Amino acid sequence: MSDSSDVTLTIDDRAVTVPAGTTVWEAARRAGIEIPVLCHDPALDPVAVCRVCVVEIEGARVLAAACHRPVEPGMVVHTSTPRCQQARRMVVELLLADHPRPCAKHQQSGECELERLAAALGLDAPRFPASRTWNGAVAPGRPALPLDLSSPVIAVDHSACILCDRCLRACDDIQCNEVIGRTGKGHATRIAFDDDRPMGESTCVSCGECMAHCPTGALTDKPLVLAVDPRQARPVATICPYCGVGCSVTFHVQDGKVVRVTGRDGPANHGRLCVKGRYGYDYSSHPQRLTVPLIRREEFYPKGPLSEDVRGEGDYRRRK
């Protein structure tokens, strides 16, 4: 039974009923219809800056961003018309022109959303010349974009950034740190930390929330020394072993070692992690880690400065 505030619309010839205020993208997802996105994340408020999710609405003159457009009663939406596909291909092709291939995230885990979307659209080689590449080479008149390796846990590659602002919104809205912003104009626009400082010299707390939401290789894990193959890494759902908050995490285990930790949606953290929970997993493979229980036996117990024999009868711990 539908509530009075529900809205019924048609998406790809399928009737969909959702609460009023729902976006077209969310309505399509509930109906099992996939609309590609780059700047949008379900955990973040929509901003519609990438325009990859454009759809065609009957009666509308221009294409609409599905992640931002609210549903309306009787709305008829088409998600895969030739006009939509052409617009998406053009946007992705323009983004690929400035994107290192493969980027660091694609090399580490094959999880670069831009490159996966390009493969799904059949874009192997963009028609436009690259203005900047992975090794820092740039076209004449274009700004150099060096790697920022100042942070102990996050590597920053501005040449892989698509200015989707997911890192900025994750830092501001989820972690409330407000470290990341934008600087520059036009083609020189890029993300910046505080007043345009290196990441390691800023007020960043290294929680990694920006890296977790980055869709490309602009922000990647520095401790990730092993290439994580999604087909080989075994996810293990568990609880963070550090403090008593009880954050839900997933350990990604490959070749018997924990190679990555990601946040899992749980009642305590809702997918978020601090620097310890996300990056403090190297203890699991430390050579001095105790892997078997130790049993104290008095005949072998060392008598140090605080042993019972040394403390003597005057020790307050013997008083009753």
PDB file of C-alpha atoms in Angstrom:
ATOM      1  CA  MET A   1       0.000   0.000   0.000  1.00  0.00           C
ATOM      2  CA  SER A   2       1.437   3.348  -1.080  1.00  0.00           C
ATOM      3  CA  ASP A   3       1.739   6.262   1.308  1.00  0.00           C
ATOM      4  CA  SER A   4       0.129   9.564   0.348  1.00  0.00           C
ATOM      5  CA  SER A   5       3.593  11.105   0.046  1.00  0.00           C
ATOM      6  CA  ASP A   6       4.796   8.461  -2.411  1.00  0.00           C
ATOM      7  CA  VAL A   7       5.538   9.372  -6.025  1.00  0.00           C
ATOM      8  CA  THR A   8       5.055   7.063  -8.996  1.00  0.00           C
ATOM      9  CA  LEU A   9       7.146   7.550 -12.117  1.00  0.00           C
ATOM     10  CA  THR A  10       8.317   5.499 -15.078  1.00  0.00           C
ATOM     11  CA  ILE A  11      11.978   4.612 -15.586  1.00  0.00           C
ATOM     12  CA  ASP A  12      12.861   2.678 -18.742  1.00  0.00           C
ATOM     13  CA  ASP A  13       9.239   1.553 -19.203  1.00  0.00           C
ATOM     14  CA  ARG A  14       9.073   0.352 -15.606  1.00  0.00           C
ATOM     15  CA  ALA A  15       6.698   1.857 -13.033  1.00  0.00           C
ATOM     16  CA  VAL A  16       8.523   2.827  -9.847  1.00  0.00           C
ATOM     17  CA  THR A  17       6.985   4.134  -6.608  1.00  0.00           C
ATOM     18  CA  VAL A  18       9.276   5.919  -4.160  1.00  0.00           C
ATOM     19  CA  PRO A  19       8.902   8.481  -1.360  1.00  0.00           C
ATOM     20  CA  ALA A  20       8.703  12.130  -2.365  1.00  0.00           C
ATOM     21  CA  GLY A  21      12.112  13.808  -2.425  1.00  0.00           C
ATOM     22  CA  THR A  22      13.914  10.716  -3.724  1.00  0.00           C
ATOM     23  CA  THR A  23      16.353  11.397  -6.541  1.00  0.00           C
ATOM     24  CA  VAL A  24      15.990   9.783  -9.939  1.00  0.00           C
ATOM     25  CA  TRP A  25      19.254   7.911  -9.362  1.00  0.00           C
ATOM     26  CA  GLU A  26      18.071   6.451  -6.064  1.00  0.00           C
ATOM     27  CA  ALA A  27      14.696   5.529  -7.566  1.00  0.00           C
ATOM     28  CA  ALA A  28      16.433   3.738 -10.433  1.00  0.00           C
ATOM     29  CA  ARG A  29      18.709   1.889  -8.016  1.00  0.00           C
ATOM     30  CA  ARG A  30      15.737   0.687  -5.988  1.00  0.00           C
ATOM     31  CA  ALA A  31      14.217  -0.618  -9.208  1.00  0.00           C
ATOM     32  CA  GLY A  32      17.419  -2.468 -10.126  1.00  0.00           C
ATOM     33  CA  ILE A  33      18.343  -0.049 -12.919  1.00  0.00           C
ATOM     34  CA  GLU A  34      21.991   1.005 -12.898  1.00  0.00           C
ATOM     35  CA  ILE A  35      22.912   4.582 -13.779  1.00  0.00           C
ATOM     36  CA  PRO A  36      26.696   5.196 -13.773  1.00  0.00           C
ATOM     37  CA  VAL A  37      28.089   7.885 -11.459  1.00  0.00           C
ATOM     38  CA  LEU A  38      31.505   9.267 -10.595  1.00  0.00           C
ATOM     39  CA  CYS A  39      30.970  12.254  -8.308  1.00  0.00           C
ATOM     40  CA  HIS A  40      28.113  10.692  -6.352  1.00  0.00           C
ATOM     41  CA  ASP A  41      28.343   8.373  -3.360  1.00  0.00           C
ATOM     42  CA  PRO A  42      25.308   7.147  -1.403  1.00  0.00           C
ATOM     43  CA  ALA A  43      26.997   8.295   1.818  1.00  0.00           C
ATOM     44  CA  LEU A  44      27.374  11.864   0.529  1.00  0.00           C
ATOM     45  CA  ASP A  45      24.987  14.602  -0.510  1.00  0.00           C
ATOM     46  CA  PRO A  46      24.711  14.910  -4.319  1.00  0.00           C
ATOM     47  CA  VAL A  47      26.453  17.779  -6.116  1.00  0.00           C
ATOM     48  CA  ALA A  48      26.110  16.738  -9.792  1.00  0.00           C
ATOM     49  CA  VAL A  49      29.532  17.949 -10.942  1.00  0.00           C
ATOM     50  CA  CYS A  50      30.613  15.049 -13.178  1.00  0.00           C
ATOM     51  CA  ARG A  51      27.454  14.823 -15.356  1.00  0.00           C
ATOM     52  CA  VAL A  52      28.016  11.127 -16.009  1.00  0.00           C
ATOM     53  CA  CYS A  53      24.610  10.195 -14.599  1.00  0.00           C
ATOM     54  CA  VAL A  54      22.616  12.304 -17.069  1.00  0.00           C
ATOM     55  CA  VAL A  55      19.233  10.902 -18.108  1.00  0.00           C
ATOM     56  CA  GLU A  56      16.570  11.993 -20.557  1.00  0.00           C
ATOM     57  CA  ILE A  57      13.228  13.128 -19.136  1.00  0.00           C
ATOM     58  CA  GLU A  58      10.279  13.406 -21.482  1.00  0.00           C
ATOM     59  CA  GLY A  59       9.246  17.028 -21.882  1.00  0.00           C
ATOM     60  CA  ALA A  60      12.594  18.410 -20.671  1.00  0.00           C
ATOM     61  CA  ARG A  61      14.840  20.329 -23.046  1.00  0.00           C
ATOM     62  CA  VAL A  62      18.167  19.319 -21.503  1.00  0.00           C
ATOM     63  CA  LEU A  63      19.531  16.170 -19.934  1.00  0.00           C
ATOM     64  CA  ALA A  64      19.159  15.982 -16.155  1.00  0.00           C
ATOM     65  CA  ALA A  65      21.648  14.770 -13.550  1.00  0.00           C
ATOM     66  CA  ALA A  66      19.949  11.739 -12.022  1.00  0.00           C
ATOM     67  CA  CYS A  67      21.878  11.991  -8.748  1.00  0.00           C
ATOM     68  CA  HIS A  68      20.460  15.459  -8.047  1.00  0.00           C
ATOM     69  CA  ARG A  69      17.073  15.625  -9.808  1.00  0.00           C
ATOM     70  CA  PRO A  70      14.143  14.774  -7.496  1.00  0.00           C
ATOM     71  CA  VAL A  71      11.353  12.588  -8.805  1.00  0.00           C
ATOM     72  CA  GLU A  72       7.994  14.031  -9.838  1.00  0.00           C
ATOM     73  CA  PRO A  73       4.583  12.379 -10.233  1.00  0.00           C
ATOM     74  CA  GLY A  74       4.139  10.988 -13.728  1.00  0.00           C
ATOM     75  CA  MET A  75       7.763  11.635 -14.704  1.00  0.00           C
ATOM     76  CA  VAL A  76       8.997   9.471 -17.598  1.00  0.00           C
ATOM     77  CA  VAL A  77      12.747   8.823 -17.515  1.00  0.00           C
ATOM     78  CA  HIS A  78      15.000   7.143 -20.069  1.00  0.00           C
ATOM     79  CA  THR A  79      18.478   6.192 -18.873  1.00  0.00           C
ATOM     80  CA  SER A  80      20.114   4.652 -21.948  1.00  0.00           C
ATOM     81  CA  THR A  81      18.975   6.613 -24.993  1.00  0.00           C
ATOM     82  CA  PRO A  82      21.568   7.410 -27.688  1.00  0.00           C
ATOM     83  CA  ARG A  83      21.593  11.001 -26.429  1.00  0.00           C
ATOM     84  CA  CYS A  84      22.449   9.882 -22.887  1.00  0.00           C
ATOM     85  CA  GLN A  85      25.102   7.448 -24.060  1.00  0.00           C
ATOM     86  CA  GLN A  86      26.730  10.055 -26.289  1.00  0.00           C
ATOM     87  CA  ALA A  87      26.878  12.577 -23.442  1.00  0.00           C
ATOM     88  CA  ARG A  88      28.378  10.022 -21.036  1.00  0.00           C
ATOM     89  CA  ARG A  89      30.960   8.861 -23.527  1.00  0.00           C
ATOM     90  CA  MET A  90      32.050  12.437 -24.201  1.00  0.00           C
ATOM     91  CA  VAL A  91      32.405  13.244 -20.480  1.00  0.00           C
ATOM     92  CA  VAL A  92      34.389  10.076 -19.774  1.00  0.00           C
ATOM     93  CA  GLU A  93      36.555  10.579 -22.844  1.00  0.00           C
ATOM     94  CA  LEU A  94      37.443  14.110 -21.747  1.00  0.00           C
ATOM     95  CA  LEU A  95      38.292  12.895 -18.240  1.00  0.00           C
ATOM     96  CA  LEU A  96      40.469  10.111 -19.645  1.00  0.00           C
ATOM     97  CA  ALA A  97      42.508  12.603 -21.664  1.00  0.00           C
ATOM     98  CA  ASP A  98      44.071  13.913 -18.438  1.00  0.00           C
ATOM     99  CA  HIS A  99      44.024  10.636 -16.549  1.00  0.00           C
ATOM    100  CA  PRO A 100      47.148   8.459 -16.128  1.00  0.00           C
ATOM    101  CA  ARG A 101      46.485   4.953 -17.378  1.00  0.00           C
ATOM    102  CA  PRO A 102      46.695   2.830 -15.437  1.00  0.00           C
ATOM    103  CA  CYS A 103      46.412   5.054 -12.381  1.00  0.00           C
ATOM    104  CA  ALA A 104      47.728   4.012  -8.967  1.00  0.00           C
ATOM    105  CA  LYS A 105      44.369   2.728  -7.734  1.00  0.00           C
ATOM    106  CA  HIS A 106      43.885   0.627 -10.852  1.00  0.00           C
ATOM    107  CA  GLN A 107      47.403  -0.769 -10.432  1.00  0.00           C
ATOM    108  CA  GLN A 108      46.799  -1.579  -6.760  1.00  0.00           C
ATOM    109  CA  SER A 109      43.363  -3.154  -6.905  1.00  0.00           C
ATOM    110  CA  GLY A 110      41.684  -2.572 -10.258  1.00  0.00           C
ATOM    111  CA  GLU A 111      39.135  -0.358  -8.502  1.00  0.00           C
ATOM    112  CA  CYS A 112      39.481   2.889 -10.469  1.00  0.00           C
ATOM    113  CA  GLU A 113      35.857   3.769 -11.176  1.00  0.00           C
ATOM    114  CA  LEU A 114      36.757   5.974 -14.143  1.00  0.00           C
ATOM    115  CA  GLU A 115      38.710   3.243 -15.914  1.00  0.00           C
ATOM    116  CA  ARG A 116      36.027   0.648 -15.191  1.00  0.00           C
ATOM    117  CA  LEU A 117      33.371   2.977 -16.602  1.00  0.00           C
ATOM    118  CA  ALA A 118      35.519   3.651 -19.660  1.00  0.00           C
ATOM    119  CA  ALA A 119      35.849  -0.092 -20.252  1.00  0.00           C
ATOM    120  CA  ALA A 120      32.082  -0.532 -19.896  1.00  0.00           C
ATOM    121  CA  LEU A 121      31.530   2.197 -22.491  1.00  0.00           C
ATOM    122  CA  GLY A 122      34.115   0.679 -24.839  1.00  0.00           C
ATOM    123  CA  LEU A 123      36.528   3.613 -24.609  1.00  0.00           C
ATOM    124  CA  ASP A 124      39.982   2.107 -25.020  1.00  0.00           C
ATOM    125  CA  ALA A 125      41.854   5.124 -26.385  1.00  0.00           C
ATOM    126  CA  PRO A 126      40.487   8.679 -26.068  1.00  0.00           C
ATOM    127  CA  ARG A 127      40.601  10.891 -29.131  1.00  0.00           C
ATOM    128  CA  PHE A 128      41.946  13.878 -27.218  1.00  0.00           C
ATOM    129  CA  PRO A 129      45.667  14.350 -26.474  1.00  0.00           C
ATOM    130  CA  ALA A 130      46.768  13.998 -22.871  1.00  0.00           C
ATOM    131  CA  SER A 131      47.887  17.192 -21.170  1.00  0.00           C
ATOM    132  CA  ARG A 132      49.546  15.480 -18.202  1.00  0.00           C
ATOM    133  CA  THR A 133      50.702  11.970 -17.455  1.00  0.00           C
ATOM    134  CA  TRP A 134      51.644   9.669 -14.585  1.00  0.00           C
ATOM    135  CA  ASN A 135      55.335  10.566 -14.697  1.00  0.00           C
ATOM    136  CA  GLY A 136      54.631  14.274 -14.337  1.00  0.00           C
ATOM    137  CA  ALA A 137      55.204  15.226 -17.971  1.00  0.00           C
ATOM    138  CA  VAL A 138      52.882  17.992 -19.130  1.00  0.00           C
ATOM    139  CA  ALA A 139      51.888  19.595 -22.387  1.00  0.00           C
ATOM    140  CA  PRO A 140      53.299  23.069 -23.168  1.00  0.00           C
ATOM    141  CA  GLY A 141      51.658  25.759 -21.076  1.00  0.00           C
ATOM    142  CA  ARG A 142      50.037  23.323 -18.647  1.00  0.00           C
ATOM    143  CA  PRO A 143      50.852  23.334 -14.899  1.00  0.00           C
ATOM    144  CA  ALA A 144      53.070  20.617 -13.481  1.00  0.00           C
ATOM    145  CA  LEU A 145      51.337  18.262 -11.072  1.00  0.00           C
ATOM    146  CA  PRO A 146      53.943  16.533  -8.895  1.00  0.00           C
ATOM    147  CA  LEU A 147      53.156  13.628  -6.613  1.00  0.00           C
ATOM    148  CA  ASP A 148      52.576  14.551  -2.972  1.00  0.00           C
ATOM    149  CA  LEU A 149      54.097  11.829  -0.792  1.00  0.00           C
ATOM    150  CA  SER A 150      54.383  13.913   2.378  1.00  0.00           C
ATOM    151  CA  SER A 151      51.653  12.004   4.228  1.00  0.00           C
ATOM    152  CA  PRO A 152      52.768   8.802   5.963  1.00  0.00           C
ATOM    153  CA  VAL A 153      49.702   6.882   4.771  1.00  0.00           C
ATOM    154  CA  ILE A 154      48.163   8.588   1.708  1.00  0.00           C
ATOM    155  CA  ALA A 155      49.729   9.335  -1.675  1.00  0.00           C
ATOM    156  CA  VAL A 156      48.311  12.282  -3.636  1.00  0.00           C
ATOM    157  CA  ASP A 157      48.479  12.321  -7.440  1.00  0.00           C
ATOM    158  CA  HIS A 158      46.808  15.467  -8.748  1.00  0.00           C
ATOM    159  CA  SER A 159      47.052  14.259 -12.350  1.00  0.00           C
ATOM    160  CA  ALA A 160      44.549  11.495 -11.568  1.00  0.00           C
ATOM    161  CA  CYS A 161      42.052  13.850  -9.900  1.00  0.00           C
ATOM    162  CA  ILE A 162      38.756  14.419 -11.733  1.00  0.00           C
ATOM    163  CA  LEU A 163      37.560  17.142  -9.300  1.00  0.00           C
ATOM    164  CA  CYS A 164      34.519  15.169  -8.212  1.00  0.00           C
ATOM    165  CA  ASP A 165      34.798  16.646  -4.686  1.00  0.00           C
ATOM    166  CA  ARG A 166      34.061  13.310  -3.028  1.00  0.00           C
ATOM    167  CA  CYS A 167      37.193  13.644  -0.893  1.00  0.00           C
ATOM    168  CA  LEU A 168      36.260  17.184   0.067  1.00  0.00           C
ATOM    169  CA  ARG A 169      32.731  16.203   1.094  1.00  0.00           C
ATOM    170  CA  ALA A 170      33.928  13.105   2.953  1.00  0.00           C
ATOM    171  CA  CYS A 171      36.399  15.209   4.932  1.00  0.00           C
ATOM    172  CA  ASP A 172      33.830  17.929   5.673  1.00  0.00           C
ATOM    173  CA  ASP A 173      30.538  16.084   6.054  1.00  0.00           C
ATOM    174  CA  ILE A 174      31.544  12.633   7.336  1.00  0.00           C
ATOM    175  CA  GLN A 175      34.683  13.226   9.402  1.00  0.00           C
ATOM    176  CA  CYS A 176      34.079  16.962  10.040  1.00  0.00           C
ATOM    177  CA  ASN A 177      37.793  17.730   9.643  1.00  0.00           C
ATOM    178  CA  GLU A 178      37.435  20.410   6.924  1.00  0.00           C
ATOM    179  CA  VAL A 179      40.999  20.035   5.656  1.00  0.00           C
ATOM    180  CA  ILE A 180      40.407  19.707   1.894  1.00  0.00           C
ATOM    181  CA  GLY A 181      39.337  22.488  -0.470  1.00  0.00           C
ATOM    182  CA  ARG A 182      39.943  23.709  -4.008  1.00  0.00           C
ATOM    183  CA  THR A 183      42.560  26.086  -5.331  1.00  0.00           C
ATOM    184  CA  GLY A 184      43.468  27.518  -8.732  1.00  0.00           C
ATOM    185  CA  LYS A 185      41.320  28.474 -11.700  1.00  0.00           C
ATOM    186  CA  GLY A 186      40.359  26.827 -14.958  1.00  0.00           C
ATOM    187  CA  HIS A 187      42.620  23.993 -16.002  1.00  0.00           C
ATOM    188  CA  ALA A 188      44.870  24.688 -12.999  1.00  0.00           C
ATOM    189  CA  THR A 189      42.094  23.891 -10.500  1.00  0.00           C
ATOM    190  CA  ARG A 190      43.027  21.154  -8.046  1.00  0.00           C
ATOM    191  CA  ILE A 191      42.322  19.992  -4.529  1.00  0.00           C
ATOM    192  CA  ALA A 192      44.363  21.545  -1.727  1.00  0.00           C
ATOM    193  CA  PHE A 193      44.959  20.874   1.956  1.00  0.00           C
ATOM    194  CA  ASP A 194      44.483  23.783   4.378  1.00  0.00           C
ATOM    195  CA  ASP A 195      46.050  26.850   2.746  1.00  0.00           C
ATOM    196  CA  ASP A 196      47.607  24.812  -0.093  1.00  0.00           C
ATOM    197  CA  ARG A 197      50.125  22.897   1.992  1.00  0.00           C
ATOM    198  CA  PRO A 198      51.494  19.405   1.360  1.00  0.00           C
ATOM    199  CA  MET A 199      49.139  16.853   2.854  1.00  0.00           C
ATOM    200  CA  GLY A 200      51.665  15.724   5.444  1.00  0.00           C
ATOM    201  CA  GLU A 201      52.121  19.300   6.709  1.00  0.00           C
ATOM    202  CA  SER A 202      48.413  20.083   6.942  1.00  0.00           C
ATOM    203  CA  THR A 203      45.971  19.474   9.791  1.00  0.00           C
ATOM    204  CA  CYS A 204      44.967  16.150   8.204  1.00  0.00           C
ATOM    205  CA  VAL A 205      44.513  13.426  10.843  1.00  0.00           C
ATOM    206  CA  SER A 206      45.216  10.616   8.325  1.00  0.00           C
ATOM    207  CA  CYS A 207      41.873   8.906   8.860  1.00  0.00           C
ATOM    208  CA  GLY A 208      41.808   7.933   5.168  1.00  0.00           C
ATOM    209  CA  GLU A 209      38.150   8.807   4.648  1.00  0.00           C
ATOM    210  CA  CYS A 210      39.056  10.922   1.613  1.00  0.00           C
ATOM    211  CA  MET A 211      41.041   8.060   0.122  1.00  0.00           C
ATOM    212  CA  ALA A 212      38.197   5.612   0.741  1.00  0.00           C
ATOM    213  CA  HIS A 213      35.771   7.791  -1.232  1.00  0.00           C
ATOM    214  CA  CYS A 214      38.145   8.760  -4.062  1.00  0.00           C
ATOM    215  CA  PRO A 215      36.959   7.081  -7.298  1.00  0.00           C
ATOM    216  CA  THR A 216      40.362   7.249  -9.024  1.00  0.00           C
ATOM    217  CA  GLY A 217      44.058   7.036  -8.177  1.00  0.00           C
ATOM    218  CA  ALA A 218      44.271  10.632  -6.962  1.00  0.00           C
ATOM    219  CA  LEU A 219      44.308   9.435  -3.327  1.00  0.00           C
ATOM    220  CA  THR A 220      45.735   5.990  -2.640  1.00  0.00           C
ATOM    221  CA  ASP A 221      47.094   3.879   0.209  1.00  0.00           C
ATOM    222  CA  LYS A 222      50.847   4.256   0.680  1.00  0.00           C
ATOM    223  CA  PRO A 223      51.128   1.178   2.971  1.00  0.00           C
ATOM    224  CA  LEU A 224      49.559  -0.983   0.278  1.00  0.00           C
ATOM    225  CA  VAL A 225      52.816  -2.581  -0.849  1.00  0.00           C
ATOM    226  CA  LEU A 226      51.138  -5.679  -2.241  1.00  0.00           C
ATOM    227  CA  ALA A 227      48.926  -5.420  -5.289  1.00  0.00           C
ATOM    228  CA  VAL A 228      45.474  -6.409  -4.106  1.00  0.00           C
ATOM    229  CA  ASP A 229      43.798  -8.692  -6.590  1.00  0.00           C
ATOM    230  CA  PRO A 230      40.056  -8.647  -5.830  1.00  0.00           C
ATOM    231  CA  ARG A 231      39.856 -12.226  -7.056  1.00  0.00           C
ATOM    232  CA  GLN A 232      42.486 -13.402  -4.559  1.00  0.00           C
ATOM    233  CA  ALA A 233      42.066 -11.130  -1.534  1.00  0.00           C
ATOM    234  CA  ARG A 234      39.767 -12.803   0.983  1.00  0.00           C
ATOM    235  CA  PRO A 235      37.481 -10.443   2.925  1.00  0.00           C
ATOM    236  CA  VAL A 236      37.122 -11.183   6.633  1.00  0.00           C
ATOM    237  CA  ALA A 237      34.423  -9.295   8.524  1.00  0.00           C
ATOM    238  CA  THR A 238      35.483  -8.465  12.063  1.00  0.00           C
ATOM    239  CA  ILE A 239      35.660  -5.757  14.738  1.00  0.00           C
ATOM    240  CA  CYS A 240      38.524  -3.276  15.053  1.00  0.00           C
ATOM    241  CA  PRO A 241      40.901  -4.586  17.776  1.00  0.00           C
ATOM    242  CA  TYR A 242      41.965  -1.209  19.146  1.00  0.00           C
ATOM    243  CA  CYS A 243      39.637   0.891  21.309  1.00  0.00           C
ATOM    244  CA  GLY A 244      36.270   0.014  22.815  1.00  0.00           C
ATOM    245  CA  VAL A 245      34.106   1.792  20.227  1.00  0.00           C
ATOM    246  CA  GLY A 246      33.678  -1.461  18.305  1.00  0.00           C
ATOM    247  CA  CYS A 247      33.963  -0.267  14.702  1.00  0.00           C
ATOM    248  CA  SER A 248      32.974  -2.818  12.077  1.00  0.00           C
ATOM    249  CA  VAL A 249      35.819  -3.483   9.639  1.00  0.00           C
ATOM    250  CA  THR A 250      36.754  -5.837   6.837  1.00  0.00           C
ATOM    251  CA  PHE A 251      40.262  -7.302   6.702  1.00  0.00           C
ATOM    252  CA  HIS A 252      41.402  -8.074   3.152  1.00  0.00           C
ATOM    253  CA  VAL A 253      43.754 -11.056   3.397  1.00  0.00           C
ATOM    254  CA  GLN A 254      46.051 -12.082   0.565  1.00  0.00           C
ATOM    255  CA  ASP A 255      48.828 -14.669   0.743  1.00  0.00           C
ATOM    256  CA  GLY A 256      48.240 -15.019   4.469  1.00  0.00           C
ATOM    257  CA  LYS A 257      48.710 -11.311   5.218  1.00  0.00           C
ATOM    258  CA  VAL A 258      46.339  -8.448   5.890  1.00  0.00           C
ATOM    259  CA  VAL A 259      46.940  -6.079   2.979  1.00  0.00           C
ATOM    260  CA  ARG A 260      44.097  -3.633   3.492  1.00  0.00           C
ATOM    261  CA  VAL A 261      41.390  -2.667   5.974  1.00  0.00           C
ATOM    262  CA  THR A 262      38.115  -1.068   4.932  1.00  0.00           C
ATOM    263  CA  GLY A 263      35.257   0.232   7.014  1.00  0.00           C
ATOM    264  CA  ARG A 264      32.057  -1.784   7.192  1.00  0.00           C
ATOM    265  CA  ASP A 265      28.627  -0.349   7.840  1.00  0.00           C
ATOM    266  CA  GLY A 266      27.969  -1.016  11.507  1.00  0.00           C
ATOM    267  CA  PRO A 267      26.081   0.618  14.364  1.00  0.00           C
ATOM    268  CA  ALA A 268      29.215   2.186  15.844  1.00  0.00           C
ATOM    269  CA  ASN A 269      30.984   3.618  12.807  1.00  0.00           C
ATOM    270  CA  HIS A 270      28.661   3.425   9.757  1.00  0.00           C
ATOM    271  CA  GLY A 271      31.648   2.594   7.562  1.00  0.00           C
ATOM    272  CA  ARG A 272      34.004   5.217   8.995  1.00  0.00           C
ATOM    273  CA  LEU A 273      37.439   4.493  10.482  1.00  0.00           C
ATOM    274  CA  CYS A 274      40.206   6.390  12.259  1.00  0.00           C
ATOM    275  CA  VAL A 275      43.894   6.204  11.391  1.00  0.00           C
ATOM    276  CA  LYS A 276      44.456   3.243  13.738  1.00  0.00           C
ATOM    277  CA  GLY A 277      41.582   1.202  12.408  1.00  0.00           C
ATOM    278  CA  ARG A 278      42.419   1.817   8.752  1.00  0.00           C
ATOM    279  CA  TYR A 279      46.214   1.711   8.792  1.00  0.00           C
ATOM    280  CA  GLY A 280      47.303   0.079  12.041  1.00  0.00           C
ATOM    281  CA  TYR A 281      47.200  -3.504  10.834  1.00  0.00           C
ATOM    282  CA  ASP A 282      50.923  -4.175  10.330  1.00  0.00           C
ATOM    283  CA  TYR A 283      51.143  -5.684  13.824  1.00  0.00           C
ATOM    284  CA  SER A 284      49.489  -8.827  12.467  1.00  0.00           C
ATOM    285  CA  SER A 285      52.616  -9.753  10.494  1.00  0.00           C
ATOM    286  CA  HIS A 286      55.225  -8.328  12.891  1.00  0.00           C
ATOM    287  CA  PRO A 287      58.033 -10.836  13.625  1.00  0.00           C
ATOM    288  CA  GLN A 288      57.747 -10.219  17.406  1.00  0.00           C
ATOM    289  CA  ARG A 289      54.029 -10.847  17.545  1.00  0.00           C
ATOM    290  CA  LEU A 290      53.012 -13.537  20.058  1.00  0.00           C
ATOM    291  CA  THR A 291      51.237 -16.309  18.183  1.00  0.00           C
ATOM    292  CA  VAL A 292      50.993 -18.849  21.038  1.00  0.00           C
ATOM    293  CA  PRO A 293      49.957 -18.354  24.682  1.00  0.00           C
ATOM    294  CA  LEU A 294      52.691 -17.956  27.286  1.00  0.00           C
ATOM    295  CA  ILE A 295      52.528 -19.776  30.645  1.00  0.00           C
ATOM    296  CA  ARG A 296      54.410 -18.343  33.624  1.00  0.00           C
ATOM    297  CA  ARG A 297      56.223 -20.918  35.747  1.00  0.00           C
ATOM    298  CA  GLU A 298      57.745 -19.817  39.031  1.00  0.00           C
ATOM    299  CA  GLU A 299      60.950 -21.801  38.612  1.00  0.00           C
ATOM    300  CA  PHE A 300      61.694 -19.984  35.378  1.00  0.00           C
ATOM    301  CA  TYR A 301      60.190 -16.612  36.275  1.00  0.00           C
ATOM    302  CA  PRO A 302      62.982 -13.980  36.331  1.00  0.00           C
ATOM    303  CA  LYS A 303      63.495 -12.202  39.640  1.00  0.00           C
ATOM    304  CA  GLY A 304      63.890  -8.584  38.630  1.00  0.00           C
ATOM    305  CA  PRO A 305      63.931  -5.414  40.761  1.00  0.00           C
ATOM    306  CA  LEU A 306      60.208  -5.703  41.489  1.00  0.00           C
ATOM    307  CA  SER A 307      60.054  -9.430  42.211  1.00  0.00           C
ATOM    308  CA  GLU A 308      58.607 -10.562  45.545  1.00  0.00           C
ATOM    309  CA  ASP A 309      61.990 -11.588  46.949  1.00  0.00           C
ATOM    310  CA  VAL A 310      63.429  -8.148  46.315  1.00  0.00           C
ATOM    311  CA  ARG A 311      60.455  -6.145  47.589  1.00  0.00           C
ATOM    312  CA  GLY A 312      60.687  -7.802  51.015  1.00  0.00           C
ATOM    313  CA  GLU A 313      58.311  -7.769  53.964  1.00  0.00           C
ATOM    314  CA  GLY A 314      57.796  -4.019  53.872  1.00  0.00           C
ATOM    315  CA  ASP A 315      56.011  -4.100  50.536  1.00  0.00           C
ATOM    316  CA  TYR A 316      52.547  -2.579  50.870  1.00  0.00           C
ATOM    317  CA  ARG A 317      51.195  -5.192  48.450  1.00  0.00           C
ATOM    318  CA  ARG A 318      51.737  -7.825  51.168  1.00  0.00           C
ATOM    319  CA  ARG A 319      49.709  -5.952  53.755  1.00  0.00           C
ATOM    320  CA  LYS A 320      46.208  -7.168  54.484  1.00  0.00           C
TER     321      LYS A 320
END
